[in-house]
Amino acid sequence: SAVISQKPSRDICQRGTSLTIQCQVDSQVTMMFWYRQQPGQSLTLIATANQGSEATYESGFVIDKFPISRPNLTFSTLTVSNMSPEDSSIYLCSGAEVRLSNTEAFFGQGTRLTVV
Amino acid sequence: SQQGEEDPQALSIQEGENATMNCSYKTSINNLQWYRQNSGRGLVHLILIRSNEREKHSGRLRVTLDTSKKSSSLLITASRAADTASYFCATADRGGKLIFGQGTELSVKP
């Protein structure tokens, strides 16, 4: 399986600012996704990062708040814009190579964001 | 949005005992996967079971899938203190998108 590196691993940010999280995969993958995990909760899918086109957002998430880029098959960024304390979460990047019914996703170590 | 429920939400057992976690989901699936997460870190993939499979084994792990009941279970046999973690089931559609369950927090006491 591929290895995903996320940067930064953690950050403490002031409210009203923005943070861009980078996700680098060591091999080309068809699909890349961004998830949020609020404290003590499960993972919630934010969006599917599409190469060369706009990301596909899940209900409750919008591009203005979480702009996503995916310039190629190995790299994606997620920006958390105009942050508030409610954005304090772990943000995880995921990659998947679609193979019939055997598609397995793998994850980066996550970015722990604290907004003060 | 969450796919369904996992139970129990928390499970505490002694080392050597077996741990069983259950997962229910709502929609049709391509496959179902189980992950482990230690202390809010990244997820580790444990096992994948396809929608046309009923049971799968991997080491001390045994996963079952009942698509008629839209449910799955994960059994960890002969548990160890190192198995202490949160366990999540996730259903996958054909595009690889995962929808996670609420998770079970497992504590294995030495």
XYZ file of C-alpha atoms in Angstrom:
226
model
C 0.000 0.000 0.000
C 1.068 3.590 -0.540
C 2.496 5.825 2.151
C 0.899 9.198 2.824
C 2.741 12.103 4.412
C 0.829 15.003 5.869
C 2.172 18.391 6.867
C 1.970 19.922 9.357
C 1.382 17.170 11.890
C -0.059 19.703 14.301
C -0.607 23.427 14.575
C -2.104 26.005 16.897
C -3.712 28.862 14.987
C -5.421 32.134 15.785
C -9.080 32.487 14.956
C -9.733 34.256 11.686
C -6.605 32.903 10.027
C -6.273 30.091 7.481
C -4.167 26.947 7.456
C -3.195 24.854 4.461
C -2.540 21.158 5.021
C -0.473 19.245 2.506
C -0.862 15.594 1.605
C 1.796 13.754 -0.400
C 1.413 10.149 -1.572
C 4.483 8.156 -2.545
C 2.742 6.690 -5.598
C -0.023 7.696 -7.957
C -3.516 7.023 -6.669
C -6.833 7.350 -8.401
C -8.728 8.837 -5.510
C -7.841 11.194 -2.673
C -10.140 12.226 0.142
C -10.132 14.584 3.104
C -11.723 13.703 6.431
C -12.302 15.562 9.671
C -12.308 13.946 13.095
C -13.617 16.155 15.861
C -12.497 15.395 19.425
C -13.837 12.054 20.596
C -15.741 11.505 17.363
C -15.507 9.344 14.291
C -14.286 10.452 10.881
C -16.494 12.556 8.646
C -15.783 12.883 4.941
C -15.249 16.492 3.891
C -14.679 16.047 0.175
C -13.227 14.021 -2.650
C -10.202 15.742 -4.164
C -10.452 15.509 -7.951
C -7.376 15.882 -10.069
C -7.556 18.921 -12.288
C -11.101 19.909 -11.315
C -13.082 21.176 -8.384
C -13.427 18.921 -5.365
C -16.707 17.171 -4.634
C -17.978 18.256 -1.226
C -20.175 16.332 1.158
C -23.253 17.803 2.723
C -22.356 20.441 5.292
C -18.988 21.330 3.758
C -18.414 24.139 1.254
C -15.570 25.214 -0.973
C -15.276 28.685 0.542
C -14.527 27.207 3.949
C -12.461 24.204 2.827
C -10.832 24.911 -0.536
C -9.043 21.853 -1.894
C -6.489 21.492 -4.624
C -5.220 18.394 -6.391
C -2.775 19.350 -9.116
C -1.621 15.782 -9.821
C -2.159 12.161 -8.804
C 0.157 12.266 -5.791
C -0.532 15.582 -4.070
C -3.435 17.462 -2.538
C -3.977 20.367 -0.165
C -6.829 21.279 2.139
C -7.181 24.807 3.446
C -9.221 25.544 6.537
C -10.287 29.156 6.030
C -11.279 31.867 8.495
C -10.831 29.455 11.379
C -12.866 29.409 14.555
C -12.437 27.226 17.668
C -15.097 24.881 16.242
C -12.620 23.935 13.514
C -10.315 22.360 16.086
C -10.079 18.781 14.861
C -7.831 16.204 13.344
C -7.795 16.448 9.558
C -6.860 13.288 7.677
C -5.935 12.726 4.081
C -6.722 9.406 2.441
C -5.761 7.787 -0.829
C -7.309 4.857 -2.645
C -6.600 2.908 -5.795
C -9.914 1.756 -7.148
C -9.887 -1.976 -7.897
C -13.267 -3.578 -8.542
C -14.631 -4.599 -5.119
C -11.273 -4.539 -3.411
C -10.645 -0.834 -3.069
C -8.695 -0.236 0.106
C -8.014 3.199 1.496
C -4.910 4.220 3.399
C -4.397 7.240 5.589
C -1.853 9.812 6.574
C -1.068 10.407 10.242
C -3.362 13.387 10.345
C -3.008 17.052 11.219
C -4.093 18.022 14.708
C -5.422 21.564 14.525
C -6.183 23.712 17.546
C -7.794 27.103 16.998
C -7.513 29.611 19.821
C -22.566 11.793 7.531
C -22.103 8.561 9.477
C -23.043 5.259 7.916
C -24.421 3.588 10.988
C -23.770 2.468 14.463
C -21.113 0.472 16.169
C -21.570 -1.277 19.426
C -20.462 -1.317 22.032
C -19.187 2.250 22.163
C -16.655 1.145 24.748
C -15.370 -2.276 25.728
C -13.029 -3.187 28.559
C -11.599 -6.690 28.813
C -8.693 -8.587 30.354
C -5.688 -9.647 28.346
C -6.275 -13.048 26.783
C -10.016 -12.579 26.412
C -11.770 -12.161 23.074
C -13.236 -8.839 21.980
C -16.226 -8.577 19.667
C -17.340 -5.349 18.036
C -20.397 -4.922 15.845
C -21.162 -2.520 13.053
C -24.394 -1.761 11.236
C -24.770 0.248 8.044
C -27.556 1.686 5.970
C -26.765 1.628 2.268
C -25.572 -0.950 -0.256
C -21.820 -1.409 -0.204
C -18.912 -2.471 -2.356
C -16.901 -3.640 0.618
C -16.557 -3.044 4.340
C -13.295 -2.279 6.074
C -12.111 -2.207 9.662
C -9.532 0.254 10.940
C -7.681 0.818 14.173
C -6.688 4.191 15.555
C -4.313 4.687 18.439
C -4.701 7.841 20.523
C -6.130 10.088 17.795
C -3.388 9.294 15.324
C -3.696 8.050 11.758
C -5.782 5.035 10.902
C -4.311 1.605 10.349
C -6.138 -0.643 7.908
C -6.921 -4.013 9.478
C -9.038 -6.025 7.089
C -11.347 -5.667 4.104
C -14.305 -7.904 3.379
C -16.073 -7.741 0.039
C -19.832 -7.565 -0.268
C -19.936 -11.129 -1.644
C -17.887 -12.567 1.226
C -19.311 -13.743 4.520
C -16.251 -14.286 6.664
C -12.581 -13.413 6.564
C -9.615 -14.092 8.809
C -6.333 -12.304 9.319
C -4.146 -13.482 12.171
C -6.119 -12.954 15.378
C -8.828 -11.051 13.541
C -12.060 -12.540 12.261
C -14.592 -10.450 10.377
C -18.090 -11.466 9.359
C -20.461 -9.700 7.023
C -24.213 -10.173 6.742
C -25.474 -8.059 3.868
C -29.093 -9.094 4.474
C -28.897 -7.533 7.938
C -26.462 -4.836 6.850
C -24.132 -5.699 9.688
C -20.574 -6.790 10.336
C -18.606 -7.952 13.334
C -14.931 -7.874 14.221
C -13.573 -10.468 16.610
C -10.129 -10.089 18.130
C -9.036 -13.319 19.772
C -6.552 -13.659 22.623
C -6.392 -9.903 23.093
C -3.236 -8.111 24.188
C -2.670 -4.807 25.945
C -1.300 -3.498 22.631
C -4.750 -3.997 21.076
C -6.018 -1.063 23.149
C -7.273 1.443 20.573
C -10.369 2.735 18.847
C -11.795 0.489 16.137
C -13.858 1.776 13.256
C -15.810 0.067 10.542
C -16.167 1.852 7.240
C -18.238 1.038 4.213
C -16.863 1.749 0.779
C -18.615 2.528 -2.448
C -17.129 1.697 -5.859
C -15.211 4.958 -5.919
C -13.331 4.231 -2.707
C -15.225 6.764 -0.647
C -15.452 5.600 2.969
C -18.260 6.273 5.379
C -17.271 5.521 8.964
C -19.165 4.135 11.893
C -19.021 5.751 15.323
C -16.258 3.490 16.554
C -15.637 1.237 19.539
C -13.075 2.164 22.154
C -11.357 -1.026 23.284
C -9.344 -1.205 26.484
C -7.368 -4.363 27.187
C -6.090 -4.575 30.737
C -2.914 -6.512 31.442
